[in-house]
Coordinates of C-alpha atoms in Angstrom, one line a residue:
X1 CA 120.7 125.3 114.2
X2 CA 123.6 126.7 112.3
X3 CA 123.7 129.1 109.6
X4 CA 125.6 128.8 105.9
X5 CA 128.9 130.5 106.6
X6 CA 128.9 134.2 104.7
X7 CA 131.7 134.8 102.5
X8 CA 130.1 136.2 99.8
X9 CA 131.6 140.1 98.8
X10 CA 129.0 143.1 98.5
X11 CA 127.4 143.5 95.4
X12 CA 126.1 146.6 96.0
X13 CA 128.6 149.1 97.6
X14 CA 127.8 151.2 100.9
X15 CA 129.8 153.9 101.7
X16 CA 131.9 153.8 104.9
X17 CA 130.6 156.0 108.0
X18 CA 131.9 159.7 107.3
X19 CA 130.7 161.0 110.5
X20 CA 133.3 163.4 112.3
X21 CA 134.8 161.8 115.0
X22 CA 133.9 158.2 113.8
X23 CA 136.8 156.6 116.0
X24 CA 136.0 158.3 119.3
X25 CA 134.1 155.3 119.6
X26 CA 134.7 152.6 117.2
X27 CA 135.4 149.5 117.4
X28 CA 138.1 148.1 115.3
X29 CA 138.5 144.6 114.7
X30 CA 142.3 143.1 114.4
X31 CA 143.0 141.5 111.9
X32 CA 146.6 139.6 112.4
X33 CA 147.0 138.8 108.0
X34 CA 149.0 135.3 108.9
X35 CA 146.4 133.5 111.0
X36 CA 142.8 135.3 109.7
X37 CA 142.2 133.2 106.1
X38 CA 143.8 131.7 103.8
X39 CA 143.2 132.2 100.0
X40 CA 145.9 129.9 97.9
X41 CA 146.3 126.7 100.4
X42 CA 149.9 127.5 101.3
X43 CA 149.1 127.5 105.3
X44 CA 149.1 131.6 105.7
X45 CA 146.6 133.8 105.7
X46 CA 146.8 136.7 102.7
X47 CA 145.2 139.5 102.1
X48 CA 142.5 138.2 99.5
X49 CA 141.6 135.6 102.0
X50 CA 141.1 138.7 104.5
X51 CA 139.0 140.4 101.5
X52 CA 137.1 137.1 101.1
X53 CA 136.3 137.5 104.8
X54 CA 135.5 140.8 105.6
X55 CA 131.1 140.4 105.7
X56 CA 132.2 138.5 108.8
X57 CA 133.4 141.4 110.0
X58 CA 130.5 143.5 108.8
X59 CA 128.1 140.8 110.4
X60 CA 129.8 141.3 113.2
X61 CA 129.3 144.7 113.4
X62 CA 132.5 146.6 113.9
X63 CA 133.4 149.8 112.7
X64 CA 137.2 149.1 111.5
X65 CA 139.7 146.5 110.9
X66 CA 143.4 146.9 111.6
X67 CA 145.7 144.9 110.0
X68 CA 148.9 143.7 111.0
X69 CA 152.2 144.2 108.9
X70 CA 151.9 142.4 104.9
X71 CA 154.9 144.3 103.9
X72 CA 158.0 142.6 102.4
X73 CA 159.7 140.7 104.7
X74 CA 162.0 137.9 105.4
X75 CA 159.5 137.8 108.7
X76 CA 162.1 137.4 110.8
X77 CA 159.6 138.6 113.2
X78 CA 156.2 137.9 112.0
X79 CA 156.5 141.3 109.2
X80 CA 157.6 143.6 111.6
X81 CA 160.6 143.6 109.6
X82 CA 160.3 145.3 107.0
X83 CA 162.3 145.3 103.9
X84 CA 160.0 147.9 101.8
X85 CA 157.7 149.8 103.5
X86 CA 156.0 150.1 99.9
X87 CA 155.6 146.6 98.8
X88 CA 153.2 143.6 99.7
X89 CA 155.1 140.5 100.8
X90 CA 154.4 137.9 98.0
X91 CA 153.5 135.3 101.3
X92 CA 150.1 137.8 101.5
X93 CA 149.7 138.7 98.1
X94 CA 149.9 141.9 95.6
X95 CA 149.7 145.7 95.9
X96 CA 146.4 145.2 93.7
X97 CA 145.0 142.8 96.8
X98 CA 145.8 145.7 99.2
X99 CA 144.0 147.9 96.7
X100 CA 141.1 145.4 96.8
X101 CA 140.5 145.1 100.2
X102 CA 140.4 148.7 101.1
X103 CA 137.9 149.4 98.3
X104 CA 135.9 146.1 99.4
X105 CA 136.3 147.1 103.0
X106 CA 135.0 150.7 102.2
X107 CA 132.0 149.1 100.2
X108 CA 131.2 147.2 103.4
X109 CA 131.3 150.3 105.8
X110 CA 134.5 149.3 107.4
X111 CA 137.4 151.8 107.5
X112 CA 140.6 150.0 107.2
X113 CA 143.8 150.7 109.4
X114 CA 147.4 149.4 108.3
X115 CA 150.5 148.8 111.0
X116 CA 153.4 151.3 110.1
X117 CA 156.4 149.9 112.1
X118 CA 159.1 153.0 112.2
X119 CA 161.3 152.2 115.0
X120 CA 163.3 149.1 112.8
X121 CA 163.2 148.2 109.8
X122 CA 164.8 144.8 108.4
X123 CA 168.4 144.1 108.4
X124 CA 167.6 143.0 104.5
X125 CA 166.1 146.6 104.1
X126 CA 168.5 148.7 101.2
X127 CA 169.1 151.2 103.9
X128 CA 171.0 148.5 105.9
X129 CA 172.8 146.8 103.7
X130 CA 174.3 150.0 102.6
X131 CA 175.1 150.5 106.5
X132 CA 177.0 147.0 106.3
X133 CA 179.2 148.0 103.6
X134 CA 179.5 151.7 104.7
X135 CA 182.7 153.0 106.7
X136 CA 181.7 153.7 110.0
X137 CA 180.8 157.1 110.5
X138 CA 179.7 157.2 107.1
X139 CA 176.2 158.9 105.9
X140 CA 174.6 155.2 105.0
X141 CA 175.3 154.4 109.1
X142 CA 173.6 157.5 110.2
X143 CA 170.4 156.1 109.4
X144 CA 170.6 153.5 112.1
X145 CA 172.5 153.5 115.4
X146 CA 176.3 152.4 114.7
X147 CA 179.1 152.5 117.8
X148 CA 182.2 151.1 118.6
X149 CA 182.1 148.6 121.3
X150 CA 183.9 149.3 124.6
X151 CA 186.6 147.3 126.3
X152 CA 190.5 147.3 124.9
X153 CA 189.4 145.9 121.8
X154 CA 186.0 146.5 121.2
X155 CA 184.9 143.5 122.3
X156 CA 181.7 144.7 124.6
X157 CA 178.4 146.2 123.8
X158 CA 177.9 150.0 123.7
X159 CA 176.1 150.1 126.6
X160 CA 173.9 147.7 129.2
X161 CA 170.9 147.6 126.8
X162 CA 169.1 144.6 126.2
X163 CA 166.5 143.2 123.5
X164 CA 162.8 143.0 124.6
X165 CA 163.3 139.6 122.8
X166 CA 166.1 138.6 125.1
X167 CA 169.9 138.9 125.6
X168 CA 172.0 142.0 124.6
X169 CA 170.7 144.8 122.1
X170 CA 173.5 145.1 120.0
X171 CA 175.2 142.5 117.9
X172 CA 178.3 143.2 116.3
X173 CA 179.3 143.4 112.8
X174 CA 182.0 141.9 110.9
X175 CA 183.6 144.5 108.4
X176 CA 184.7 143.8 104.7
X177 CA 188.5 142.3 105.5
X178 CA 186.7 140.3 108.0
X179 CA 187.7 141.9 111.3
X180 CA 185.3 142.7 113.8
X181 CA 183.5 145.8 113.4
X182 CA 181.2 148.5 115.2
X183 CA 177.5 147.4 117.0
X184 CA 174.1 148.2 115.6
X185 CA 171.8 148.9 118.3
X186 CA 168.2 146.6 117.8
X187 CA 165.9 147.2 120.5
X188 CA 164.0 143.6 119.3
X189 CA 165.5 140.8 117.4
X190 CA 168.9 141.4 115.2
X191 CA 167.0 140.8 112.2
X192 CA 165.2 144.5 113.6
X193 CA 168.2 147.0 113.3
X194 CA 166.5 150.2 115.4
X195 CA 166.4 153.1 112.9
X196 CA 168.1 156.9 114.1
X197 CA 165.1 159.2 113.8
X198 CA 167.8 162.0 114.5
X199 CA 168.5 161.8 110.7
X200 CA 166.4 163.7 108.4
X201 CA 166.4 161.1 105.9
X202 CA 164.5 159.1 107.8
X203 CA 161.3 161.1 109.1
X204 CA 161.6 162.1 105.2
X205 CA 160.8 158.4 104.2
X206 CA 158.5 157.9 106.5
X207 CA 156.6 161.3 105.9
X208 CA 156.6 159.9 102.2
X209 CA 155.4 155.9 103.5
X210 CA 152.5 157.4 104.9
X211 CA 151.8 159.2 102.2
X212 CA 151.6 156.4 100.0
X213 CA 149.1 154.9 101.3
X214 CA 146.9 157.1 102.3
X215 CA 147.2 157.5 99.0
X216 CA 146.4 154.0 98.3
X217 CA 142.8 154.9 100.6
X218 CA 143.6 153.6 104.0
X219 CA 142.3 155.5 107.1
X220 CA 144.9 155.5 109.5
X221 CA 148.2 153.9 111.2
X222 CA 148.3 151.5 114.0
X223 CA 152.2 152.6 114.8
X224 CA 154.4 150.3 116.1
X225 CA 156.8 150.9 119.3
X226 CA 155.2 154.4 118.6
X227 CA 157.1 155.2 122.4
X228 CA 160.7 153.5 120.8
X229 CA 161.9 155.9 118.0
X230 CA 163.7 158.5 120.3
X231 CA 166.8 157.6 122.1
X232 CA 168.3 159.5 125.3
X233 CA 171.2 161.0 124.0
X234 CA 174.2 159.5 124.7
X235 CA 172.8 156.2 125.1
X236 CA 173.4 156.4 128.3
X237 CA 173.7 152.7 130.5
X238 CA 170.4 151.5 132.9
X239 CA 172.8 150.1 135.6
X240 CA 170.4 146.5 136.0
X241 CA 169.2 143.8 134.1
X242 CA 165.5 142.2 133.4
X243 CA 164.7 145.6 131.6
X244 CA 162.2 144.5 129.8
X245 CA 160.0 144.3 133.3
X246 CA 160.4 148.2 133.6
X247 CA 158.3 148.7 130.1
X248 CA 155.2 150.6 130.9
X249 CA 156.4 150.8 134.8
X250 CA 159.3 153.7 134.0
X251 CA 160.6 156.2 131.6
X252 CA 163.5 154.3 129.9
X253 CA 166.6 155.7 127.9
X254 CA 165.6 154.4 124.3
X255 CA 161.4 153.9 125.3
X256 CA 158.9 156.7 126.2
X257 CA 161.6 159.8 125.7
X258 CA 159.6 163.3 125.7
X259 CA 161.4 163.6 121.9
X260 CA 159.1 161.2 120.5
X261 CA 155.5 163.5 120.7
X262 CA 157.3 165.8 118.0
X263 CA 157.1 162.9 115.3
X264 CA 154.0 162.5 116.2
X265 CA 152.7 165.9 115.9
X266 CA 154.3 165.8 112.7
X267 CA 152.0 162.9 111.6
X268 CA 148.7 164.3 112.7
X269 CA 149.7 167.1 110.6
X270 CA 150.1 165.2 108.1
X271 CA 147.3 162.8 108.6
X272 CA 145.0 166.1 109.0
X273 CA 145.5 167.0 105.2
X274 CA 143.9 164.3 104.0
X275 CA 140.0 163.7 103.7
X276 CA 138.2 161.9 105.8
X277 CA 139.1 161.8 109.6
X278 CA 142.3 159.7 108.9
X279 CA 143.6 158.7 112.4
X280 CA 147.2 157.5 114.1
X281 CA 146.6 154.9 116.8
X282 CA 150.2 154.9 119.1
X283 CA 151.0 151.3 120.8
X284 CA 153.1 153.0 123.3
X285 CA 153.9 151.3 127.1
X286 CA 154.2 154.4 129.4
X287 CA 154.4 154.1 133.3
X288 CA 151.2 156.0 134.1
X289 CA 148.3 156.6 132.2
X290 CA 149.3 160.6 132.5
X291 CA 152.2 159.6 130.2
X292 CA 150.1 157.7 128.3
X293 CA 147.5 160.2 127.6
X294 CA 150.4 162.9 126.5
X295 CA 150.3 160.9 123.1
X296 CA 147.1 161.9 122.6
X297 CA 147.2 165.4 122.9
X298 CA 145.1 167.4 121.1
X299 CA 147.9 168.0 118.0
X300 CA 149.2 164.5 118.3
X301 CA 147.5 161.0 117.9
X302 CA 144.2 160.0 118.1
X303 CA 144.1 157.2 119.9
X304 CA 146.5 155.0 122.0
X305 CA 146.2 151.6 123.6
X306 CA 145.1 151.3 126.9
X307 CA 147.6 148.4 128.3
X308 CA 146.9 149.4 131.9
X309 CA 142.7 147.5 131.6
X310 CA 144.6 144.8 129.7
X311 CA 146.4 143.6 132.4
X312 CA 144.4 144.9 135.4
X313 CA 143.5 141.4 137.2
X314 CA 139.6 140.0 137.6
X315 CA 139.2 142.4 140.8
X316 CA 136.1 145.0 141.0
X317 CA 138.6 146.9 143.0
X318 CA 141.4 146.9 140.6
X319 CA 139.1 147.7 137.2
X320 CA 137.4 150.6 138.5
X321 CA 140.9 152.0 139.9
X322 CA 142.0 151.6 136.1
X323 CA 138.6 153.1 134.5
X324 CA 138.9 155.8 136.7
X325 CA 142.4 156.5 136.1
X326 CA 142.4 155.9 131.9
X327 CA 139.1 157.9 131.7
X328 CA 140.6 160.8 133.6
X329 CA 143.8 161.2 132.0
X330 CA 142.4 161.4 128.7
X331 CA 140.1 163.5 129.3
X332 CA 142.9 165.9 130.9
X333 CA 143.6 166.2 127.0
X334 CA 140.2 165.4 125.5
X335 CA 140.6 162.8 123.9
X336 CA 138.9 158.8 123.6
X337 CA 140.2 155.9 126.2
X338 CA 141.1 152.8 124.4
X339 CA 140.3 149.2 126.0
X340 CA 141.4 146.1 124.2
X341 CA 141.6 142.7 126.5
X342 CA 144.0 141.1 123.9
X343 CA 146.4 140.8 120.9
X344 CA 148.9 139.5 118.9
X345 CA 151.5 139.7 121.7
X346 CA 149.8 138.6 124.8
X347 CA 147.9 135.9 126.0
X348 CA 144.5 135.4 125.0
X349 CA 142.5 137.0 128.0
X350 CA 140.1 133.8 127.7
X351 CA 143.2 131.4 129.3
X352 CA 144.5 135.0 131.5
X353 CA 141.0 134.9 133.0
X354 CA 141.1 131.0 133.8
X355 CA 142.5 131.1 137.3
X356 CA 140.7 127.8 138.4
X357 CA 139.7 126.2 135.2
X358 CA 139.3 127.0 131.5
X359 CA 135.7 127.2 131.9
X360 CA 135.6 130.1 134.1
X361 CA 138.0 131.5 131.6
X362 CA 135.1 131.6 129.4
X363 CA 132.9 132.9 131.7
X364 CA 135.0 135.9 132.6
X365 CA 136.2 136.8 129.0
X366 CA 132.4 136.4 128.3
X367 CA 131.5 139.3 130.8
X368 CA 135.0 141.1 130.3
X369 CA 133.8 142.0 126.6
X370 CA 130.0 143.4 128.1
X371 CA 132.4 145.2 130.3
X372 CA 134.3 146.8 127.3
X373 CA 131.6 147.4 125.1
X374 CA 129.9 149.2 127.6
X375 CA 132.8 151.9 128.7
X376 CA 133.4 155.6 127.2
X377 CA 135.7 155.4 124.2
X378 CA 136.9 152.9 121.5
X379 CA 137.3 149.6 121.9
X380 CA 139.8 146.5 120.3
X381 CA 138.7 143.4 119.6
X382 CA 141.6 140.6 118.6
X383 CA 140.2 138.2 115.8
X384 CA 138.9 134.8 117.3
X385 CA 138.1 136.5 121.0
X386 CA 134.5 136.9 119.2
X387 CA 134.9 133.0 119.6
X388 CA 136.0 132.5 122.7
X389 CA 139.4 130.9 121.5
X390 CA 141.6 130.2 124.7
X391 CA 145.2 130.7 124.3
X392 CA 146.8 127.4 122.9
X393 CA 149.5 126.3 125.5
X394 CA 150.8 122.7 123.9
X395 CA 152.5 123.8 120.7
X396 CA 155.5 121.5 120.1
X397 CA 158.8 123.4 120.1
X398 CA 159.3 122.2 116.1
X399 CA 156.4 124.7 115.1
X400 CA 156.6 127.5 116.9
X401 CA 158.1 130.8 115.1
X402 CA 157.9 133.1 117.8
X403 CA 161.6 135.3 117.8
X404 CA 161.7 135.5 121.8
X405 CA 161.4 131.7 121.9
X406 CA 164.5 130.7 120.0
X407 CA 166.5 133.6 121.8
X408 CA 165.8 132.0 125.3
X409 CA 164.2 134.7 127.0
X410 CA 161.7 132.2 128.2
X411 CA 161.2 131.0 131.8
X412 CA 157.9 130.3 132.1
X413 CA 154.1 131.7 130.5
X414 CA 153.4 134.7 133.1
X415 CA 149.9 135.1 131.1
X416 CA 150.7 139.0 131.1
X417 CA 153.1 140.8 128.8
X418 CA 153.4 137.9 126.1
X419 CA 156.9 138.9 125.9
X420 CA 157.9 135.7 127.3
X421 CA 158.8 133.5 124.6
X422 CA 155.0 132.0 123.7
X423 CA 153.2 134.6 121.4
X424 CA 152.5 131.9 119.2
X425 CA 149.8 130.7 121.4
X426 CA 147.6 133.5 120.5
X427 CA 148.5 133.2 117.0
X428 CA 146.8 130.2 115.9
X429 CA 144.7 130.5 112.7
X430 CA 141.0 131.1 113.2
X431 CA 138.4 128.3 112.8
X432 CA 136.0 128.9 110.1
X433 CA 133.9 126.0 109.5
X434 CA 133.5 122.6 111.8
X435 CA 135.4 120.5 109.1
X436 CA 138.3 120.4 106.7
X437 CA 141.8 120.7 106.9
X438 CA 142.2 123.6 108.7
X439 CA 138.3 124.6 109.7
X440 CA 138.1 126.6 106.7
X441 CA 141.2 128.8 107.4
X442 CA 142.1 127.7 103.7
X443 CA 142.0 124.8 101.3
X444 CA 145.6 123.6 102.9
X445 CA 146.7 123.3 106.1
X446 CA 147.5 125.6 108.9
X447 CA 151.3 127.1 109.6
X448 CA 150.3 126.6 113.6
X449 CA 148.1 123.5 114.1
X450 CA 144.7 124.4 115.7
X451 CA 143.1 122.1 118.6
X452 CA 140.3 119.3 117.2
X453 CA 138.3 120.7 120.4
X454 CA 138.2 124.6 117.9
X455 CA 135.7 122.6 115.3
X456 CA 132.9 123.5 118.0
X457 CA 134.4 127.4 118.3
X458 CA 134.3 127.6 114.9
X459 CA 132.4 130.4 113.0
X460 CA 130.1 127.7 111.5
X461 CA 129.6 125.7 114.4
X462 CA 128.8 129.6 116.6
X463 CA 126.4 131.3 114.2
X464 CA 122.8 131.0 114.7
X465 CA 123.1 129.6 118.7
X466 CA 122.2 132.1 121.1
X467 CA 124.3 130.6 123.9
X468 CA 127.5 131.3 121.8
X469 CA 129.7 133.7 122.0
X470 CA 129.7 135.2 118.6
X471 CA 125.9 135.9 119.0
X472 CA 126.8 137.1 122.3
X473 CA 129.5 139.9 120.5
X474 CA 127.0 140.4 117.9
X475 CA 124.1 141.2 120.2
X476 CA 126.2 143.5 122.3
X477 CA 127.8 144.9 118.9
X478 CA 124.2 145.6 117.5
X479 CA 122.7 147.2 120.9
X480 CA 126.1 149.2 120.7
X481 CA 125.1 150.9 117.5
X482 CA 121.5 151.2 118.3
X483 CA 121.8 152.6 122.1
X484 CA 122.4 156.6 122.2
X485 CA 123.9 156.2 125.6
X486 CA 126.8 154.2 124.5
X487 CA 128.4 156.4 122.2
X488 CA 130.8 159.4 123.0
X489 CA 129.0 160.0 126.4
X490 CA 129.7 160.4 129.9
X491 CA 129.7 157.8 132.7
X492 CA 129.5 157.4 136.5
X493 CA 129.3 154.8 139.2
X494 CA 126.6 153.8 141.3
X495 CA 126.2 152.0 144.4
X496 CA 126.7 148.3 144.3
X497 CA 127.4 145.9 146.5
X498 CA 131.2 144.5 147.0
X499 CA 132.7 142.7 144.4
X500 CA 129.9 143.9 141.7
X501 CA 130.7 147.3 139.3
X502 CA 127.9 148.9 138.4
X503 CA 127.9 152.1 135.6
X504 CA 125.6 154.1 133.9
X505 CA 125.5 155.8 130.8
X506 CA 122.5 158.0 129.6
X507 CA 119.8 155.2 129.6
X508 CA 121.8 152.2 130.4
X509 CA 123.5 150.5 132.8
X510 CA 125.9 148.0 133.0
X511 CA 126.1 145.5 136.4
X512 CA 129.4 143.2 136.5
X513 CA 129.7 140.4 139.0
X514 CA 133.5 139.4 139.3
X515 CA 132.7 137.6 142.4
X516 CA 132.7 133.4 142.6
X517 CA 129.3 133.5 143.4
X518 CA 126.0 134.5 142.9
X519 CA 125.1 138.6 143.8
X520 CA 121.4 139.8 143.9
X521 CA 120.4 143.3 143.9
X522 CA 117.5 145.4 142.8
X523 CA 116.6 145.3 139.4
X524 CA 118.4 148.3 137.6
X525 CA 115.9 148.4 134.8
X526 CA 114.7 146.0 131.4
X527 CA 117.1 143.5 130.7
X528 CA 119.1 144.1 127.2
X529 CA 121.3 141.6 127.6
X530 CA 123.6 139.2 129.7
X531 CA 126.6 136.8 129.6
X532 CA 124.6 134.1 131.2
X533 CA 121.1 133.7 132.6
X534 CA 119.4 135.7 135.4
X535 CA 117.2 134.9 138.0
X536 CA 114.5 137.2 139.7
X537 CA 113.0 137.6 142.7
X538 CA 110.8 140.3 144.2
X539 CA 112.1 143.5 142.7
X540 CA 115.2 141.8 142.3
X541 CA 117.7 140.5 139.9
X542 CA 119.8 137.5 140.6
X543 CA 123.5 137.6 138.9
X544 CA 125.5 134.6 138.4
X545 CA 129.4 134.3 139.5
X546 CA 132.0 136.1 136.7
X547 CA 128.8 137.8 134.6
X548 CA 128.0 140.8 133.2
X549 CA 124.6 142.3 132.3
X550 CA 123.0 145.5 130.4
X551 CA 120.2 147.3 131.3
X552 CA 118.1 150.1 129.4
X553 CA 116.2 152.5 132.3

């Protein structure tokens, strides 16, 4: 039997947790603004629709929501090009909706995190337009990265660099007589000029950004390329091509450069004057979760995703080789592990899961998120995983909007680093109710059309079935809060048999089967809850292929 879909806003307000330490184990909820709900019918989601949807998130029962970029924006690259770091993009609304859906968010006892994206800004920012028209050399170019090109007439790059997006990472400019002039160096698409964060001017904007809105309420940064704003110096060549395959595997000349922990000391100093336990989240690839774990450092950022258990492979083996390794590191520096299974840039884990058929996709993601919830730390959740949406893999060519497809970077879906030409997949907007338009994303259509099959995944067609997997997040949600054990605890390993991970936590345990096929072992204690059914014998529990189970003892 299905519920009436909640919308409604609080009426009484609740004030969000103000325990020290909140994020050490939250979970946050991302929220990507475009594809979440839609408030005015114009096919993109907004920030009131987000507003008008937050009890889903309170339902849910997540700590935090983290939304991606609403700033103005030609979005040239979904809003991660920002024009002013200041305004709201008139596609999601107002700076009185941003106002709104922090206080509403707040009333609900969800802390609200914003992107802050400071290694590019938009080649329509002020800054760069005075760069265009500047002489080179001048103080307006000194803000960004400017060079002459090489060869007799200046006719080459800078350097070997090349965009994450594809082809070179310069693009040349064409001064005012119309001659060709100097490069600009943009690590992503040439709409995303790279900013120099050797000039003072900038950390002093973005010192002031920040600022603002904290200001405004919000309680933290999710930062951007938080491992991109330093460059070696010299800009020194790489000497091969396909560089964006060495991103988290080495230390590159303009990502992961020992310069960029100083900006981010800076930040928690800044962050740490403010009320509240305001945090910095970095999305920084590094090589090795050592590297990783240096941007968390006690005087640096709070938190920092955990890419390494994103893209560790369904393998007992490989999963505890990655717990073991993320758990150590930060604890080298005391801080929380992160562990997210998707986002806006990767493949939805449901379809990276689904080796033999999209079912067992389901079944594994089902079990992957018992996993997660069940590990020391914080933990991601991507909007729609709650639902068990699978990647969508048959979007015509005419609708997609994804940068890194038009640029040709594309040779094929590797269901890894997303950075492959097909983000869009993941970025279909969320079903809401079974009928409509667009499944209740909003009284219009959709900007990405979403499968008939999603009127079944939908938040209407989910709530109030306890064989779906939104009751199955909001069971594991509830007993998340509820259980001592699962907080900011310890955890160890006990014995299992092969192809089964077994961990415990001060009065629970978690058993996960990543095997094809059914394991049995003794029972560990009183069932709390499972991603499918169990069978018992004797003293002993049956588990079924790809599934996880909890345990109180």
């Amino acid at each position: 039997m299905t519920q009436e879909l909640t919308t409604s806003l609080p009426t009484e307000p609740e004030q969000p947790s103000q325990r020290p330490g909140w994020w050490r184990d939250a979970v946050i909820y991302q929220v990507y603004v475009r594809s979440f709900a839609d408030s005015d019918g114009d096919g993109i989601g907004d920030l009131r629709g987000a507003r008008e949807r937050l009890p889903h998130l309170a339902q849910l029962g997540v700590d935090a929501v983290w939304l991606t970029p609403f700033y103005a924006s030609p979005q040239a690259d979904g809003g991660y090009d920002v024009a002013d770091y200041r305004a709201v993009d008139p596609l999601f609304g107002t700076l009185g909706d941003a106002d709104d859906l922090v206080r509403t968010a707040h009333e609900l006892g969800l802390k609200v995190i914003v992107d802050v994206v400071p290694n590019h800004s938009s080649d329509q920012h002020p800054w760069f337009r005075e760069a265009l028209a500047d002489r080179p050399g001048g103080a307006a170019r000194a803000r960004y990265h400017f060079r002459p090109g090489r060869g007799a007439h200046g006719e080459l790059p800078p350097n070997d660099w090349e965009s994450v997006f594809g082809g070179p990472a310069w693009t040349r400019t064409t001064d005012p007589d119309g001659t060709p002039g100097e490069w600009y160096l943009h690590l992503f698409a040439p709409e995303q000029p790279d900013l120099n964060w050797d000039s003072p001017e900038v950390r002093e904007e973005f010192d002031a950004v920040l600022q603002f809105w904290l200001d405004l309420g919000v309680d933290g940064f999710r930062i951007d390329v938080a491992h991109g704003m330093v460059k070696a110096a010299g800009l020194p060549d790489i000497g091969h091509t396909e560089q964006v395959k060495l991103i988290g595997a080495q230390v590159l000349p303009f990502f992961d450069q020992d310069g960029v922990h100083e900006i981010h000391r800076s930040w928690r100093r800044l962050l740490d004057s403010y009320p509240g336990d305001r945090i910095g989240v970095a999305e920084a690839w590094a090589p090795t979760a050592e590297r990783l774990a240096l941007y968390v450092r006690p005087d640096e950022l709070h938190q920092a995703f955990n890419f390494q258990f994103l893209r560790c492979p369904w393998d007992a083996a490989a999963m505890r080789t990655v717990i073991d390794e993320s758990l150590a590191a930060t604890a080298s520096v005391g801080a929380p592990t992160t562990w997210v299974l998707s986002n806006h840039d990767v493949v939805r884990h449901t379809t990276r899961y689904a080796t033999d058929s999209p079912e067992q996709g389901l079944v594994r993601a089902r079990a992957a998120v018992l996993l997660t919830l069940a590990l020391p730390g914080s933990a991601y959740l991507y909007q729609g995983e709650e639902l068990g949406l699978p990647e969508v893999t048959d979007l015509p060519d005419e609708v997609r909007q994804d940068p890194a497809f038009f640029r040709g970077s594309s040779d094929g879906q590797d269901g890894q680093d997303g950075q492959d030409g097909f983000r869009d997949g993941c970025r279909v907007p969320l079903p809401w109710t079974r009928s409509g338009d667009s499944h209740g994303f909003g009284p219009g259509g959709s900007w990405l059309p979403q499968p008939a099959a999603w009127s079944e995944l939908s938040v209407e067609a989910q709530t109030g079935d306890p064989a779906s997997t939104l009751e199955l997040y909001r069971s594991a949600l509830a007993l998340r809060r509820e259980l001592p054990g699962l907080g900011d605890t310890p955890m160890s390993w006990l014995e299992a048999p092969e192809g089964v991970l077994a961990l415990s936590r001060p009065g629970f345990v978690c058993t996960l089967n990543t095997l094809g096929k059914e394991v049995e072992m003794p029972v560990p204690g009183r069932a709390l809850l499972s991603s499918a059914p169990l069978g018992y014998g004797a003293g002993t529990v049956r588990i079924p292929p790809d599934s996880c189970a909890w345990w109180a003892i």
